[in-house]
Amino acid sequence: MQLPPSTASIVVKPAISFIFGQHQARTRRNELRETHIWYILPDEVKNKDLQNHYLNLLSPNEKVNVMKIQEGELQKRALLARALLCLNYAIFFLDVSHCQIDPQALMFKKNMFGKPELDLRISSELCLPPLQFNISHSSSLIACGVTMNSPIGIDVEEKTRKIKNNIIAFAKRFFSPNEIEVLSAISDPEIQRQEFIKLWTLKEAYVKALGRGFSATPFKTFTIRFNRTARGSCLPGCETNEKAYEVSVEPRDDPENCSRNVTFALMELLGSHYVAVCMKKDVNIRGTASLPMKLDVWRTIPYVEDECVSGTEAVLPISGFA
């Protein structure tokens, strides 16, 4: 993947002109099952003027929330995540209603379990589209999953993540018996560590899609399974004929409801991160609950540039959707 030029010399484009340009360039298909993953590399955003521009896009309350964060890198990541949300809502609003929206009018809140969501009071006043989103980040990458109508969860983990304790001992604290058995059967320590990270990422995405948090949905209460499937990847540009992994979830208190209400994707991004996506199927829209989800992956510097990287070497599909 070609990296963008240094943001040290970038001139920030006006928000509305950028949004309109992206809207024209992307020629969105407006399909109900279309899902987008946007990611930012914080190290690429070094320009202070650009960061100040992001800060000025926020509502007064959001600005206060960001400025409360004392640690510099954490504050920067929070700012970039909010800029990413503002960009996505503005573009989707333009797509659906063909009207422009002031990003400062967007207000966010957290549900009772801590999952961020749009404040529905302001949403109804602005007649915003039913956009669903979720944010995840590591120290080196911020990702946002967005789709229409259906709750979504996303988790990002660095492939180099170190597990301080013995992996099996650690897994016994959080994973189901089946997952522990699968990990215990792997003799290669490095492969075992990688499979542990994949499972953890998928479990995080599932819990976040439910919107209930780890405390309300402990990892031990459900099992993530990898199954061989002849289905192709949901990622554009992937033309492999090899069988892929299909991910399913089996709640321990409802084993017959395996993967019936959610769908997963797992990918390797930039060769350095695992990204898992989980989305609840929208059973209220006739004919869509059984359709595969279309997934596009975008690299972005909000209000400066973005690039669709689906089908490139930056994105390696590991699993498709159920």
XYZ file of C-alpha atoms in Angstrom:
322
model
C 0.000 0.000 0.000
C 1.270 3.413 -0.887
C 1.448 5.600 2.169
C 0.098 9.166 1.989
C 2.420 12.145 1.903
C 3.510 13.635 5.186
C 0.678 15.588 6.726
C 3.180 18.258 7.685
C 2.492 20.031 4.380
C -1.189 19.140 3.907
C -3.710 21.941 3.527
C -6.967 20.978 5.225
C -9.869 20.898 2.789
C -13.147 22.554 3.836
C -15.343 19.898 5.413
C -18.343 20.231 3.108
C -16.336 20.289 -0.118
C -14.404 17.225 1.039
C -17.591 15.365 1.919
C -19.202 16.238 -1.414
C -16.096 15.143 -3.305
C -15.911 11.825 -1.458
C -19.629 11.299 -2.015
C -19.163 11.714 -5.770
C -16.006 9.590 -5.958
C -17.319 6.637 -3.992
C -20.629 6.303 -5.934
C -22.182 4.486 -3.028
C -24.620 1.743 -4.021
C -26.905 2.305 -1.008
C -27.351 -1.426 -0.436
C -28.837 -2.418 2.873
C -26.134 -4.944 3.701
C -23.189 -2.752 2.757
C -20.659 -2.354 5.551
C -17.564 -0.178 5.683
C -14.420 -0.355 7.788
C -12.447 2.887 8.031
C -9.044 3.014 9.647
C -6.524 5.688 10.604
C -2.865 5.306 11.472
C -2.291 7.917 14.204
C 1.383 8.253 13.287
C 0.321 9.629 9.884
C -1.522 12.545 11.501
C 1.196 14.797 12.896
C 0.060 18.203 11.681
C -1.167 20.301 14.633
C -3.316 22.499 12.397
C -5.111 19.396 11.149
C -5.685 18.194 14.701
C -7.045 21.625 15.652
C -9.364 21.391 12.649
C -10.701 18.103 13.996
C -11.204 19.648 17.420
C -13.222 22.511 15.931
C -15.549 20.025 14.229
C -16.748 18.658 17.555
C -19.750 19.794 19.521
C -18.906 21.745 22.708
C -19.570 18.695 24.903
C -17.464 16.407 22.723
C -14.641 18.935 22.748
C -14.712 19.034 26.541
C -14.614 15.213 26.699
C -11.530 15.109 24.487
C -9.711 17.876 26.348
C -10.291 16.101 29.674
C -7.879 13.378 28.578
C -4.497 14.359 29.958
C -2.181 11.852 28.274
C -1.178 13.234 24.882
C -1.394 10.105 22.714
C -4.654 8.974 24.290
C -6.129 12.428 23.680
C -4.998 12.319 20.059
C -6.560 8.891 19.480
C -9.845 10.042 21.020
C -9.817 13.099 18.768
C -9.119 11.034 15.642
C -11.886 8.581 16.514
C -14.417 11.384 16.864
C -13.270 13.014 13.620
C -13.799 9.667 11.911
C -17.343 9.424 13.271
C -18.183 12.976 12.174
C -16.915 12.233 8.668
C -18.941 9.029 8.345
C -22.184 10.536 9.582
C -21.804 13.554 7.312
C -21.182 11.387 4.244
C -24.019 8.959 4.994
C -26.403 11.853 5.665
C -25.477 13.353 2.292
C -25.987 9.964 0.620
C -29.423 9.322 2.092
C -30.967 12.792 2.252
C -28.789 14.722 -0.256
C -28.451 17.402 2.402
C -25.420 18.708 4.249
C -24.996 18.470 7.983
C -22.845 20.444 10.365
C -20.609 17.936 12.205
C -20.881 20.112 15.328
C -24.572 19.204 15.469
C -23.707 15.581 16.130
C -23.794 14.525 19.771
C -22.792 11.124 21.116
C -23.512 9.276 24.331
C -22.844 5.861 25.869
C -25.443 3.231 26.618
C -25.746 1.672 30.062
C -22.882 -0.723 29.251
C -20.549 1.960 27.893
C -20.993 1.436 24.127
C -20.872 4.793 22.251
C -23.917 5.679 20.165
C -25.520 8.712 18.611
C -27.762 10.734 20.912
C -31.199 9.798 19.572
C -32.708 13.118 20.621
C -30.509 15.042 18.216
C -30.870 12.225 15.662
C -34.650 12.614 15.466
C -34.396 16.381 15.179
C -31.989 16.108 12.223
C -33.759 13.107 10.630
C -30.436 11.259 10.440
C -30.264 7.897 8.670
C -30.197 4.782 10.906
C -26.419 4.523 10.804
C -24.825 2.054 13.219
C -21.149 2.299 14.176
C -18.513 0.966 16.496
C -14.942 2.073 17.228
C -11.855 0.114 18.261
C -8.209 1.065 18.488
C -4.772 -0.075 19.432
C -1.841 2.262 19.994
C -1.038 2.152 16.268
C -4.412 1.907 14.503
C -7.962 3.235 14.922
C -10.812 1.471 13.130
C -14.480 2.299 12.762
C -17.143 -0.075 11.437
C -20.269 1.519 9.953
C -23.430 0.059 8.466
C -27.133 0.811 8.177
C -29.876 -0.444 10.514
C -28.053 -3.342 12.204
C -25.896 -3.111 15.376
C -22.209 -3.693 14.679
C -19.150 -4.508 16.756
C -15.488 -4.214 15.755
C -12.245 -5.045 17.514
C -8.619 -4.426 16.538
C -5.629 -6.240 18.012
C -1.952 -6.006 17.121
C -0.513 -9.308 15.898
C 2.533 -8.708 18.092
C 0.400 -8.442 21.249
C 2.229 -10.152 24.093
C 0.456 -12.460 26.522
C 2.188 -12.077 29.882
C 0.843 -15.270 31.404
C 0.801 -18.796 30.036
C -1.730 -18.705 27.180
C -3.705 -21.767 28.260
C -3.812 -20.622 31.887
C -5.002 -17.211 30.711
C -7.580 -18.769 28.367
C -9.022 -20.846 31.216
C -9.977 -17.598 32.954
C -12.018 -16.277 30.040
C -12.622 -18.832 27.270
C -15.114 -21.673 26.901
C -14.059 -25.346 27.321
C -14.183 -25.921 23.552
C -11.935 -22.927 22.844
C -9.460 -24.063 25.502
C -9.415 -27.529 23.934
C -8.711 -26.072 20.477
C -5.860 -23.891 21.772
C -4.381 -26.737 23.844
C -4.125 -28.910 20.728
C -1.757 -26.402 19.061
C 1.846 -27.394 19.788
C 3.577 -24.428 18.139
C 3.709 -21.580 20.729
C 3.619 -18.822 18.089
C 0.651 -20.295 16.229
C -1.092 -20.811 19.558
C -0.558 -17.149 20.446
C -1.885 -16.000 17.061
C -4.992 -18.185 17.349
C -5.573 -16.855 20.866
C -5.489 -13.266 19.555
C -7.916 -14.106 16.740
C -10.361 -15.672 19.202
C -10.076 -12.739 21.570
C -10.689 -10.257 18.728
C -13.783 -12.135 17.531
C -15.156 -12.391 21.059
C -14.683 -8.656 21.641
C -16.476 -7.857 18.365
C -19.394 -10.127 19.303
C -19.856 -8.598 22.741
C -19.663 -5.092 21.286
C -22.247 -5.936 18.602
C -24.630 -7.037 21.346
C -23.980 -3.690 23.026
C -23.910 -5.210 26.504
C -20.223 -5.144 27.404
C -17.909 -7.762 28.908
C -19.510 -7.657 32.364
C -22.980 -8.453 30.982
C -21.713 -11.032 28.453
C -18.640 -12.801 29.901
C -16.459 -14.498 27.309
C -17.021 -17.896 28.961
C -20.742 -17.803 28.119
C -20.261 -18.390 24.390
C -17.967 -20.273 22.004
C -16.406 -19.009 18.777
C -15.975 -21.768 16.201
C -13.964 -21.867 12.962
C -15.562 -24.041 10.285
C -14.372 -24.809 6.781
C -16.676 -23.460 4.065
C -16.560 -23.300 0.285
C -17.982 -19.793 0.300
C -15.805 -17.019 -1.026
C -14.695 -13.972 0.926
C -17.019 -11.009 1.296
C -14.144 -8.669 0.554
C -14.114 -7.085 -2.924
C -11.243 -8.152 -5.138
C -10.695 -11.539 -3.496
C -10.818 -14.200 -6.219
C -9.431 -17.220 -4.389
C -11.115 -20.566 -5.011
C -9.770 -22.079 -1.817
C -12.106 -22.896 1.018
C -12.277 -20.161 3.629
C -12.997 -20.187 7.332
C -16.533 -19.402 8.418
C -16.888 -18.039 11.940
C -19.898 -18.875 14.084
C -20.874 -18.276 17.686
C -22.566 -20.758 19.983
C -24.098 -19.381 23.198
C -23.672 -21.973 25.942
C -27.241 -21.418 27.172
C -28.661 -21.721 23.628
C -26.427 -24.090 21.591
C -29.035 -24.600 18.843
C -29.023 -20.883 18.032
C -25.489 -21.114 16.597
C -24.693 -18.015 14.545
C -28.361 -17.542 13.648
C -28.596 -13.878 14.532
C -25.083 -12.555 13.844
C -22.522 -12.627 11.077
C -18.724 -12.319 11.334
C -15.669 -11.315 9.356
C -12.023 -11.622 10.320
C -9.135 -10.095 8.392
C -5.465 -9.276 8.672
C -4.854 -5.573 8.056
C -1.504 -4.140 6.903
C 0.194 -7.381 7.929
C 0.248 -6.077 11.503
C -3.284 -6.206 12.926
C -6.241 -8.529 13.199
C -9.634 -6.893 12.690
C -12.858 -8.704 13.596
C -16.328 -7.497 12.656
C -19.620 -8.797 14.013
C -23.023 -7.567 12.923
C -26.485 -8.506 14.084
C -28.666 -9.619 11.199
C -31.581 -7.309 10.463
C -34.505 -9.732 10.542
C -37.003 -6.866 10.217
C -36.065 -6.128 6.599
C -37.608 -8.757 4.375
C -35.181 -10.826 2.339
C -31.982 -9.387 3.825
C -31.389 -11.511 6.928
C -29.819 -14.347 4.941
C -27.838 -12.202 2.505
C -24.038 -11.932 2.802
C -22.731 -8.559 3.888
C -20.688 -6.509 1.447
C -17.555 -5.140 3.092
C -15.326 -2.292 1.944
C -12.143 -1.273 3.777
C -10.923 2.325 3.632
C -7.678 3.972 4.746
C -8.308 7.598 5.652
C -6.985 10.846 7.007
C -10.304 12.519 7.801
C -11.077 15.606 5.708
C -7.825 15.193 3.783
C -7.996 11.978 1.763
C -9.217 8.397 1.750
C -8.487 5.299 -0.288
C -10.371 2.032 -0.711
C -7.863 -0.758 0.004
C -10.231 -3.725 -0.383
C -8.711 -6.269 -2.716
C -5.162 -5.010 -2.158
C -2.285 -6.576 -0.237
C -3.204 -4.368 2.706
C -6.240 -6.557 3.443
C -5.948 -10.322 3.854
C -9.318 -12.067 4.371
C -9.278 -14.844 6.958
C -13.005 -15.524 7.149
C -16.096 -14.557 5.228
C -19.616 -14.084 6.509
C -22.179 -16.658 7.524
